Amino acid sequence: MTGREPARYDPVADEQRWVDAWEASGVLRADPSSGKPPYTIAIPPPNVTGALHMGHALNNTGQDALIRHHRMAGYETMWICGTDHAGIATQAQVEKALARDGVNRRDIGREAFIERVWEWRAEYGGTIIGQLRRLGATLDYSRERFTMDEAYAKAVLRVFVDLYEKGHIYRDNYMVNWDPGLGSAISDLEVEDREVTDSLVRIAYPLTDGSGEVVVATVRPETMLGDTAVAVNPDDERYAHLVGRTVTLPLVGRELPVIADEYVKTDFGTGCLKITPAHDPNDFEIGRRHGLEAISVIGEDGRMTAAAGERYAGLTPAECAERVMDDLNAQGLLRGIEPYTHVVPYSHRSGARVEPLISLQWFCDMKALAEPAIAAVRDGRVRFTPARWGDVYLRWMDEIRPWCVSRQLWWGHQLPVWYRGDEVYVGASAPEGDGWTRDPDVLDTWFSSGLWPFATLGWPEDTPELERFYPTNVLSTARDIIFLWVARMMMMGLEFRGEVPFSDVYIHSVIQAPDGRRMSKSLGTGIDPLELIAEHGADALRFGLLLMSSQQDVRFSVDAIRQGRQLVTKLWNATRLVVARGGRAGHAQAPVPRTVADRWMAARVSLAVEEAGRLLAGYQFSPMAKLLYELVFDDYCDWYLELLKRDEATPEVAGDLLEQILALVHPVMPFVTEACWEQMPGAEGLMITHVPARASAGADAAAEAAVTALQEAVTAVRGLRNTLGLGPREPLRAAIDGDAVGPLTGAFCALAGVEIADDLPEDAMVVGTATGRLRVARAEGTVDVAAERERLTKDLKRAESEHRRAEGMLGNERFTSKAPPELVDAERRKAERFAAEAADLRARLEALGPG
């Protein structure tokens, strides 16, 4: 050691210097000419408006572990770095800033507004990249990209023009998610479903010939003003006689045909469905199948249009619904009103209710592009982990619809489209001649994001980076953007590079709030990862998140972060001990383990190296974190170093094995492993450039049996102390029958706090191990076993009674269905606690022997 190292390691104070050291070393910058095998990950680009949240922290920790592991293994690693321009989110931020100055974007005009956005990006846009540095993410920061930078914009325009010339991109009136608050079409990702209770209204539509009526049910009576048909299921015998006849639309007087369509559900409402092709996506498709007119009665401003009629034009949909119901009631055409709870789409950005509207937009026909992307998953060129998400991907792709790629925003990639009268020109640069006007719309953010794996590497130019690092190896992302982003990268990569953009897609778990709700600032359930870093250090957060992660959603547990902090402390203290005992690093060859303890620990490290590699290759981060914890905490520190203190292990082997452990743990906990490595004599360079941990020892059955026998014997005596309420320093005498402690008798005596004796009293207690038994007695006096048995029996009866009571409560359906969830959870925890307590007491009674 240097002599300057503190007794306690402070991760918060120490970690930043390693971030600076890694970048200064140049190891983060990928070299396309190195000759090493490439390993590439493209970061899911965070929004330029963003700040690090728990999802970012989890995902980027996993990616960094993969990158660090492969960098140490001799790969030329490229972790593509950058941010997304996030059209809607960024424009909203700048508009808020303008509003504070008392102006809006239209007051200053498009050009000035775009300048303001770039100024805002220069001031705030690098926040999340700095936060990723603090997390320890070793991205190639020297090649940071932005989806609006000049070279990237060139790629975006090239793709749009190419798809247009191939006939995939076209302009059409089609159904979109319209956000009246933003005044733009939005993607499915910007839509959030909310459960609301509306009124389900039953309305009579009179048959035109006066022979009766058809009753329809709707939660949106205002849209009836745009109805152009009534549909029934062709198999519904109740209405078979009505198909082909007509009804008269109340309040409007329009004659509507009664049509048959299999979409209609016979068990919803009355089984008769009013068809409004302009304001419902399912009705839109029915309308297209039957050639129905689409009448838009709600406009892009979120108000009723002139087509709704003079009495309703200009009203909000809610106001119109009330007036329509009043008018229907006055005409005696209401047949019932009842509450109805259902899911309604709202804009995640503006908070306005999303209106399905038919709008003149630019679309991309996805069918032809989807076919090779479907085949790539079906034939195994691209694998999803967990595999079930591949099935989800395929279902979505099989049902793919045209993609609305235009947005009515100012911030983003402006469409390369110009109009002059009825002429339309699409090109990467403006057309020649006068009178041309450029389309003001911009592209959906996901259009440019779909090019991320290859546009970031210089495409459409043939760069060394593109040649070397495309396709990438793995994409780690969230399930909610499998279709919005993963599928589009697949389609774009295959279309423009002829290869899949990655071979593995890892869908990481979602970390929920401790109560099971989603993490959200607005809900008050958000947990700031930066605050956890400030309290526990980045290593603790990284370890805890990977320990929590799984193939299912998991609840956040601060205990996992604390485990990470404990592991940091263990590694630091272990390093100080090994170095103080003469251990060192940098052995050209692994020292030969000669003692039983050395052979046992060398085999344990080798086994962990092989298992950790297997787990990491399968993206099983949680089992890997658990494996590392048990290796360091249990095997190395709690047993092996205790044997080192008692000269049962050798310092040179201890130092070499610690070096391998630091290399193995480094991808998960890079900061403390660098700090420990720095303290070891013989250490050269940074741990980030260290070769992987080596598996230098095979299984050693004899050493494993010897240490296992020791562990069982020591654990048995410690359990007996606990049963009898004896402190760890209370002297005990023990007689060994058989091979109960193996060859490490001296270590047994030291660790168990006993001395070997043959003259034990007849009432000495007996504890069994797998290879023999021990007879144990106090060094002075005897234990009142009968009194201890009586006390434990009394405690057992109490624990069993409490467990039965808790189980009875949980078996009471009235309690579990009507009590607040937190009370039910508390009772469940009680049942678990008392069951565990009873099991422990039974074991302690058994240890006392027969009474």
Short mmCIF file of N, CA, C and O in Angstrom, two decimals, residues 356-449:
data_model
loop_
_atom_site.label_atom_id
_atom_site.label_comp_id
_atom_site.label_asym_id
_atom_site.label_seq_id
_atom_site.Cartn_x
_atom_site.Cartn_y
_atom_site.Cartn_z
N PRO A 356 -59.08 10.56 -32.09
CA PRO A 356 -58.79 9.88 -33.35
C PRO A 356 -59.41 10.70 -34.49
O PRO A 356 -60.62 10.87 -34.55
N LEU A 357 -58.56 11.23 -35.35
CA LEU A 357 -59.04 12.08 -36.45
C LEU A 357 -58.45 11.59 -37.77
O LEU A 357 -57.35 11.06 -37.81
N ILE A 358 -59.20 11.82 -38.83
CA ILE A 358 -58.66 11.62 -40.17
C ILE A 358 -57.95 12.91 -40.56
O ILE A 358 -58.54 13.99 -40.50
N SER A 359 -56.68 12.78 -40.90
CA SER A 359 -55.87 13.96 -41.17
C SER A 359 -55.01 13.71 -42.39
O SER A 359 -54.57 12.58 -42.64
N LEU A 360 -54.74 14.77 -43.15
CA LEU A 360 -53.85 14.69 -44.30
C LEU A 360 -52.42 14.70 -43.79
O LEU A 360 -51.93 15.71 -43.30
N GLN A 361 -51.76 13.54 -43.85
CA GLN A 361 -50.44 13.38 -43.28
C GLN A 361 -49.56 12.58 -44.24
O GLN A 361 -50.04 12.02 -45.23
N TRP A 362 -48.27 12.53 -43.92
CA TRP A 362 -47.34 11.69 -44.65
C TRP A 362 -47.23 10.35 -43.92
O TRP A 362 -47.08 10.31 -42.69
N PHE A 363 -47.30 9.27 -44.67
CA PHE A 363 -47.28 7.92 -44.11
C PHE A 363 -46.19 7.09 -44.77
O PHE A 363 -45.76 7.37 -45.89
N CYS A 364 -45.80 6.04 -44.04
CA CYS A 364 -44.87 5.05 -44.60
C CYS A 364 -45.57 3.70 -44.56
O CYS A 364 -45.98 3.23 -43.48
N ASP A 365 -45.71 3.08 -45.73
CA ASP A 365 -46.29 1.74 -45.81
C ASP A 365 -45.25 0.75 -45.32
O ASP A 365 -44.16 0.64 -45.89
N MET A 366 -45.58 0.01 -44.26
CA MET A 366 -44.58 -0.80 -43.58
C MET A 366 -44.56 -2.27 -44.02
O MET A 366 -43.66 -3.01 -43.63
N LYS A 367 -45.53 -2.71 -44.78
CA LYS A 367 -45.65 -4.14 -45.09
C LYS A 367 -44.38 -4.72 -45.71
O LYS A 367 -43.84 -5.73 -45.26
N ALA A 368 -43.90 -4.07 -46.78
CA ALA A 368 -42.72 -4.61 -47.47
C ALA A 368 -41.48 -4.51 -46.60
O ALA A 368 -40.62 -5.40 -46.62
N LEU A 369 -41.36 -3.43 -45.82
CA LEU A 369 -40.20 -3.26 -44.95
C LEU A 369 -40.23 -4.27 -43.80
O LEU A 369 -39.18 -4.68 -43.30
N ALA A 370 -41.44 -4.65 -43.38
CA ALA A 370 -41.56 -5.54 -42.22
C ALA A 370 -41.17 -6.98 -42.55
O ALA A 370 -40.70 -7.71 -41.67
N GLU A 371 -41.38 -7.41 -43.78
CA GLU A 371 -41.18 -8.83 -44.11
C GLU A 371 -39.78 -9.34 -43.76
O GLU A 371 -39.63 -10.36 -43.08
N PRO A 372 -38.70 -8.66 -44.19
CA PRO A 372 -37.36 -9.17 -43.80
C PRO A 372 -37.09 -9.05 -42.31
O PRO A 372 -36.34 -9.85 -41.74
N ALA A 373 -37.69 -8.06 -41.65
CA ALA A 373 -37.50 -7.89 -40.21
C ALA A 373 -38.22 -8.99 -39.43
O ALA A 373 -37.78 -9.40 -38.35
N ILE A 374 -39.32 -9.47 -39.96
CA ILE A 374 -40.02 -10.62 -39.36
C ILE A 374 -39.18 -11.88 -39.55
O ILE A 374 -38.98 -12.67 -38.62
N ALA A 375 -38.67 -12.06 -40.76
CA ALA A 375 -37.88 -13.26 -41.07
C ALA A 375 -36.62 -13.34 -40.20
O ALA A 375 -36.22 -14.43 -39.78
N ALA A 376 -36.01 -12.19 -39.89
CA ALA A 376 -34.78 -12.19 -39.11
C ALA A 376 -34.98 -12.75 -37.71
O ALA A 376 -34.06 -13.37 -37.14
N VAL A 377 -36.15 -12.53 -37.13
CA VAL A 377 -36.45 -13.08 -35.80
C VAL A 377 -36.86 -14.55 -35.92
O VAL A 377 -36.45 -15.39 -35.12
N ARG A 378 -37.66 -14.83 -36.93
CA ARG A 378 -38.13 -16.22 -37.08
C ARG A 378 -36.98 -17.19 -37.38
O ARG A 378 -37.00 -18.33 -36.93
N ASP A 379 -35.97 -16.73 -38.12
CA ASP A 379 -34.88 -17.66 -38.46
C ASP A 379 -33.73 -17.60 -37.46
O ASP A 379 -32.70 -18.26 -37.65
N GLY A 380 -33.87 -16.80 -36.40
CA GLY A 380 -32.89 -16.80 -35.32
C GLY A 380 -31.72 -15.86 -35.50
O GLY A 380 -30.80 -15.86 -34.65
N ARG A 381 -31.68 -15.06 -36.55
CA ARG A 381 -30.59 -14.09 -36.67
C ARG A 381 -30.63 -13.04 -35.57
O ARG A 381 -29.61 -12.47 -35.20
N VAL A 382 -31.83 -12.77 -35.09
CA VAL A 382 -32.00 -11.86 -33.96
C VAL A 382 -32.75 -12.61 -32.87
O VAL A 382 -33.80 -13.19 -33.12
N ARG A 383 -32.19 -12.59 -31.65
CA ARG A 383 -32.78 -13.31 -30.52
C ARG A 383 -33.21 -12.33 -29.44
O ARG A 383 -32.46 -11.39 -29.12
N PHE A 384 -34.39 -12.55 -28.91
CA PHE A 384 -34.88 -11.73 -27.81
C PHE A 384 -34.65 -12.47 -26.49
O PHE A 384 -34.84 -13.68 -26.40
N THR A 385 -34.26 -11.72 -25.47
CA THR A 385 -34.16 -12.23 -24.10
C THR A 385 -34.91 -11.27 -23.18
O THR A 385 -34.57 -10.08 -23.17
N PRO A 386 -35.93 -11.74 -22.46
CA PRO A 386 -36.54 -13.07 -22.48
C PRO A 386 -37.21 -13.37 -23.83
O PRO A 386 -37.67 -12.45 -24.52
N ALA A 387 -37.30 -14.64 -24.16
CA ALA A 387 -37.77 -15.06 -25.48
C ALA A 387 -39.20 -14.64 -25.76
O ALA A 387 -39.58 -14.44 -26.92
N ARG A 388 -40.02 -14.47 -24.72
CA ARG A 388 -41.43 -14.13 -24.94
C ARG A 388 -41.59 -12.80 -25.66
O ARG A 388 -42.59 -12.58 -26.35
N TRP A 389 -40.61 -11.91 -25.52
CA TRP A 389 -40.74 -10.61 -26.19
C TRP A 389 -40.54 -10.74 -27.69
O TRP A 389 -41.00 -9.90 -28.46
N GLY A 390 -39.89 -11.80 -28.13
CA GLY A 390 -39.82 -12.06 -29.56
C GLY A 390 -41.19 -12.38 -30.12
O GLY A 390 -41.54 -11.98 -31.24
N ASP A 391 -41.99 -13.11 -29.34
CA ASP A 391 -43.36 -13.41 -29.77
C ASP A 391 -44.20 -12.15 -29.86
O ASP A 391 -45.00 -11.99 -30.78
N VAL A 392 -44.00 -11.25 -28.88
CA VAL A 392 -44.72 -9.97 -28.90
C VAL A 392 -44.33 -9.18 -30.15
O VAL A 392 -45.19 -8.62 -30.85
N TYR A 393 -43.05 -9.12 -30.42
CA TYR A 393 -42.54 -8.43 -31.61
C TYR A 393 -43.20 -8.97 -32.88
O TYR A 393 -43.67 -8.22 -33.74
N LEU A 394 -43.24 -10.28 -33.00
CA LEU A 394 -43.79 -10.90 -34.21
C LEU A 394 -45.28 -10.64 -34.35
O LEU A 394 -45.77 -10.39 -35.46
N ARG A 395 -46.01 -10.66 -33.24
CA ARG A 395 -47.45 -10.36 -33.33
C ARG A 395 -47.67 -8.94 -33.82
O ARG A 395 -48.54 -8.69 -34.67
N TRP A 396 -46.91 -8.01 -33.30
CA TRP A 396 -47.04 -6.62 -33.73
C TRP A 396 -46.67 -6.47 -35.21
O TRP A 396 -47.37 -5.78 -35.97
N MET A 397 -45.60 -7.11 -35.59
CA MET A 397 -45.14 -6.97 -36.97
C MET A 397 -46.10 -7.60 -37.96
O MET A 397 -46.30 -7.10 -39.07
N ASP A 398 -46.71 -8.71 -37.57
CA ASP A 398 -47.67 -9.37 -38.46
C ASP A 398 -48.91 -8.50 -38.69
O ASP A 398 -49.59 -8.64 -39.71
N GLU A 399 -49.21 -7.62 -37.73
CA GLU A 399 -50.40 -6.78 -37.83
C GLU A 399 -50.05 -5.33 -38.13
O GLU A 399 -50.83 -4.41 -37.84
N ILE A 400 -48.88 -5.09 -38.71
CA ILE A 400 -48.37 -3.73 -38.87
C ILE A 400 -49.28 -2.90 -39.78
O ILE A 400 -49.88 -3.40 -40.74
N ARG A 401 -49.39 -1.63 -39.43
CA ARG A 401 -50.21 -0.67 -40.20
C ARG A 401 -49.33 0.43 -40.75
O ARG A 401 -48.18 0.59 -40.34
N PRO A 402 -49.86 1.25 -41.65
CA PRO A 402 -49.09 2.40 -42.13
C PRO A 402 -48.69 3.30 -40.95
O PRO A 402 -49.44 3.49 -40.00
N TRP A 403 -47.51 3.85 -41.05
CA TRP A 403 -46.92 4.67 -39.98
C TRP A 403 -47.06 6.15 -40.37
O TRP A 403 -46.56 6.57 -41.41
N CYS A 404 -47.71 6.92 -39.53
CA CYS A 404 -47.80 8.37 -39.74
C CYS A 404 -46.47 8.98 -39.32
O CYS A 404 -46.13 8.99 -38.13
N VAL A 405 -45.69 9.48 -40.28
CA VAL A 405 -44.34 9.97 -39.98
C VAL A 405 -44.28 11.49 -39.86
O VAL A 405 -43.22 12.03 -39.53
N SER A 406 -45.36 12.19 -40.13
CA SER A 406 -45.33 13.66 -40.05
C SER A 406 -45.90 14.14 -38.73
O SER A 406 -46.81 13.54 -38.16
N ARG A 407 -45.32 15.25 -38.24
CA ARG A 407 -45.76 15.87 -37.00
C ARG A 407 -45.90 17.36 -37.22
O ARG A 407 -45.08 17.99 -37.89
N GLN A 408 -46.93 17.94 -36.58
CA GLN A 408 -47.19 19.36 -36.75
C GLN A 408 -46.44 20.15 -35.67
O GLN A 408 -47.01 20.81 -34.80
N LEU A 409 -45.11 20.05 -35.73
CA LEU A 409 -44.22 20.72 -34.79
C LEU A 409 -43.21 21.56 -35.56
O LEU A 409 -43.13 21.49 -36.79
N TRP A 410 -42.43 22.35 -34.83
CA TRP A 410 -41.37 23.11 -35.45
C TRP A 410 -39.99 22.53 -35.18
O TRP A 410 -39.07 22.72 -35.96
N TRP A 411 -39.82 21.84 -34.06
CA TRP A 411 -38.51 21.29 -33.71
C TRP A 411 -38.42 19.86 -34.20
O TRP A 411 -39.19 19.00 -33.79
N GLY A 412 -37.47 19.62 -35.06
CA GLY A 412 -37.30 18.28 -35.61
C GLY A 412 -36.77 18.37 -37.03
O GLY A 412 -36.40 19.44 -37.53
N HIS A 413 -36.73 17.24 -37.69
CA HIS A 413 -36.27 17.18 -39.09
C HIS A 413 -37.43 17.60 -39.99
O HIS A 413 -38.40 16.84 -40.17
N GLN A 414 -37.35 18.79 -40.58
CA GLN A 414 -38.43 19.27 -41.45
C GLN A 414 -38.52 18.39 -42.69
O GLN A 414 -37.50 17.98 -43.26
N LEU A 415 -39.75 18.07 -43.08
CA LEU A 415 -39.94 17.19 -44.23
C LEU A 415 -39.25 17.77 -45.46
O LEU A 415 -39.40 18.96 -45.76
N PRO A 416 -38.53 16.96 -46.23
CA PRO A 416 -37.91 17.44 -47.47
C PRO A 416 -38.92 17.42 -48.62
O PRO A 416 -38.71 16.76 -49.64
N VAL A 417 -40.01 18.15 -48.40
CA VAL A 417 -41.13 18.15 -49.34
C VAL A 417 -41.50 19.61 -49.65
O VAL A 417 -41.61 20.43 -48.73
N TRP A 418 -41.69 19.89 -50.93
CA TRP A 418 -42.09 21.24 -51.36
C TRP A 418 -43.33 21.14 -52.24
O TRP A 418 -43.52 20.14 -52.96
N TYR A 419 -44.17 22.18 -52.20
CA TYR A 419 -45.40 22.22 -53.00
C TYR A 419 -45.41 23.48 -53.85
O TYR A 419 -44.97 24.55 -53.43
N ARG A 420 -45.96 23.32 -55.06
CA ARG A 420 -46.23 24.48 -55.94
C ARG A 420 -47.52 24.14 -56.66
O ARG A 420 -47.52 23.35 -57.61
N GLY A 421 -48.61 24.74 -56.17
CA GLY A 421 -49.91 24.36 -56.72
C GLY A 421 -50.17 22.90 -56.44
O GLY A 421 -50.10 22.44 -55.30
N ASP A 422 -50.46 22.13 -57.48
CA ASP A 422 -50.69 20.69 -57.32
C ASP A 422 -49.40 19.88 -57.44
O ASP A 422 -49.43 18.66 -57.29
N GLU A 423 -48.30 20.56 -57.70
CA GLU A 423 -47.02 19.85 -57.83
C GLU A 423 -46.45 19.52 -56.45
O GLU A 423 -46.55 20.31 -55.51
N VAL A 424 -45.82 18.37 -56.35
CA VAL A 424 -45.14 17.94 -55.12
C VAL A 424 -43.73 17.54 -55.48
O VAL A 424 -43.51 16.75 -56.41
N TYR A 425 -42.76 18.08 -54.76
CA TYR A 425 -41.37 17.72 -54.99
C TYR A 425 -40.78 17.19 -53.69
O TYR A 425 -40.93 17.79 -52.61
N VAL A 426 -40.11 16.04 -53.77
CA VAL A 426 -39.43 15.44 -52.61
C VAL A 426 -37.97 15.28 -52.96
O VAL A 426 -37.62 14.63 -53.96
N GLY A 427 -37.09 15.87 -52.17
CA GLY A 427 -35.66 15.78 -52.44
C GLY A 427 -34.85 16.27 -51.26
O GLY A 427 -35.35 16.94 -50.36
N ALA A 428 -33.56 15.95 -51.25
CA ALA A 428 -32.69 16.32 -50.14
C ALA A 428 -32.39 17.81 -50.12
O ALA A 428 -31.99 18.37 -49.10
N SER A 429 -32.60 18.49 -51.26
CA SER A 429 -32.41 19.94 -51.32
C SER A 429 -33.59 20.56 -52.06
O SER A 429 -34.37 19.87 -52.73
N ALA A 430 -33.73 21.88 -51.92
CA ALA A 430 -34.89 22.58 -52.48
C ALA A 430 -34.90 22.49 -54.00
O ALA A 430 -33.84 22.46 -54.65
N PRO A 431 -36.10 22.45 -54.60
CA PRO A 431 -36.19 22.40 -56.06
C PRO A 431 -35.84 23.75 -56.68
O PRO A 431 -35.89 24.79 -56.01
N GLU A 432 -35.47 23.71 -57.94
CA GLU A 432 -35.17 24.95 -58.66
C GLU A 432 -36.47 25.61 -59.09
O GLU A 432 -37.50 24.96 -59.26
N GLY A 433 -36.41 26.90 -59.28
CA GLY A 433 -37.59 27.63 -59.74
C GLY A 433 -38.28 28.36 -58.62
O GLY A 433 -38.01 28.16 -57.43
N ASP A 434 -39.21 29.24 -58.99
CA ASP A 434 -39.93 30.05 -58.02
C ASP A 434 -41.26 29.40 -57.64
O ASP A 434 -41.76 28.50 -58.33
N GLY A 435 -41.83 29.89 -56.56
CA GLY A 435 -43.18 29.50 -56.18
C GLY A 435 -43.29 28.26 -55.33
O GLY A 435 -44.40 27.80 -55.02
N TRP A 436 -42.18 27.68 -54.94
CA TRP A 436 -42.21 26.47 -54.12
C TRP A 436 -42.32 26.82 -52.64
O TRP A 436 -41.66 27.74 -52.17
N THR A 437 -43.13 26.09 -51.91
CA THR A 437 -43.28 26.27 -50.46
C THR A 437 -42.98 24.95 -49.76
O THR A 437 -43.54 23.91 -50.13
N ARG A 438 -42.13 25.02 -48.76
CA ARG A 438 -41.75 23.78 -48.06
C ARG A 438 -42.82 23.38 -47.04
O ARG A 438 -43.41 24.23 -46.36
N ASP A 439 -43.08 22.09 -46.96
CA ASP A 439 -44.02 21.57 -45.96
C ASP A 439 -43.50 21.94 -44.57
O ASP A 439 -42.34 21.68 -44.24
N PRO A 440 -44.34 22.55 -43.73
CA PRO A 440 -43.86 22.98 -42.41
C PRO A 440 -43.70 21.85 -41.40
O PRO A 440 -43.10 22.05 -40.34
N ASP A 441 -44.25 20.67 -41.69
CA ASP A 441 -44.22 19.58 -40.71
C ASP A 441 -42.82 19.02 -40.54
O ASP A 441 -41.95 19.18 -41.41
N VAL A 442 -42.63 18.33 -39.41
CA VAL A 442 -41.36 17.65 -39.15
C VAL A 442 -41.63 16.14 -39.05
O VAL A 442 -42.78 15.70 -38.93
N LEU A 443 -40.56 15.37 -39.07
CA LEU A 443 -40.69 13.92 -38.98
C LEU A 443 -40.89 13.47 -37.53
O LEU A 443 -40.36 14.09 -36.59
N ASP A 444 -41.63 12.40 -37.38
CA ASP A 444 -41.74 11.74 -36.09
C ASP A 444 -40.34 11.44 -35.57
O ASP A 444 -39.47 10.98 -36.31
N THR A 445 -40.12 11.71 -34.28
CA THR A 445 -38.81 11.46 -33.68
C THR A 445 -38.34 10.03 -33.91
O THR A 445 -37.14 9.77 -34.11
N TRP A 446 -39.27 9.07 -33.91
CA TRP A 446 -38.88 7.67 -34.07
C TRP A 446 -38.36 7.37 -35.46
O TRP A 446 -37.68 6.36 -35.66
N PHE A 447 -38.65 8.23 -36.42
CA PHE A 447 -38.13 8.04 -37.78
C PHE A 447 -36.61 8.20 -37.75
O PHE A 447 -35.87 7.34 -38.24
N SER A 448 -36.13 9.29 -37.15
CA SER A 448 -34.68 9.50 -37.08
C SER A 448 -34.04 8.51 -36.12
O SER A 448 -32.92 8.03 -36.35
N SER A 449 -34.73 8.17 -35.03
CA SER A 449 -34.17 7.21 -34.07
C SER A 449 -33.99 5.83 -34.70
O SER A 449 -33.11 5.06 -34.29
#
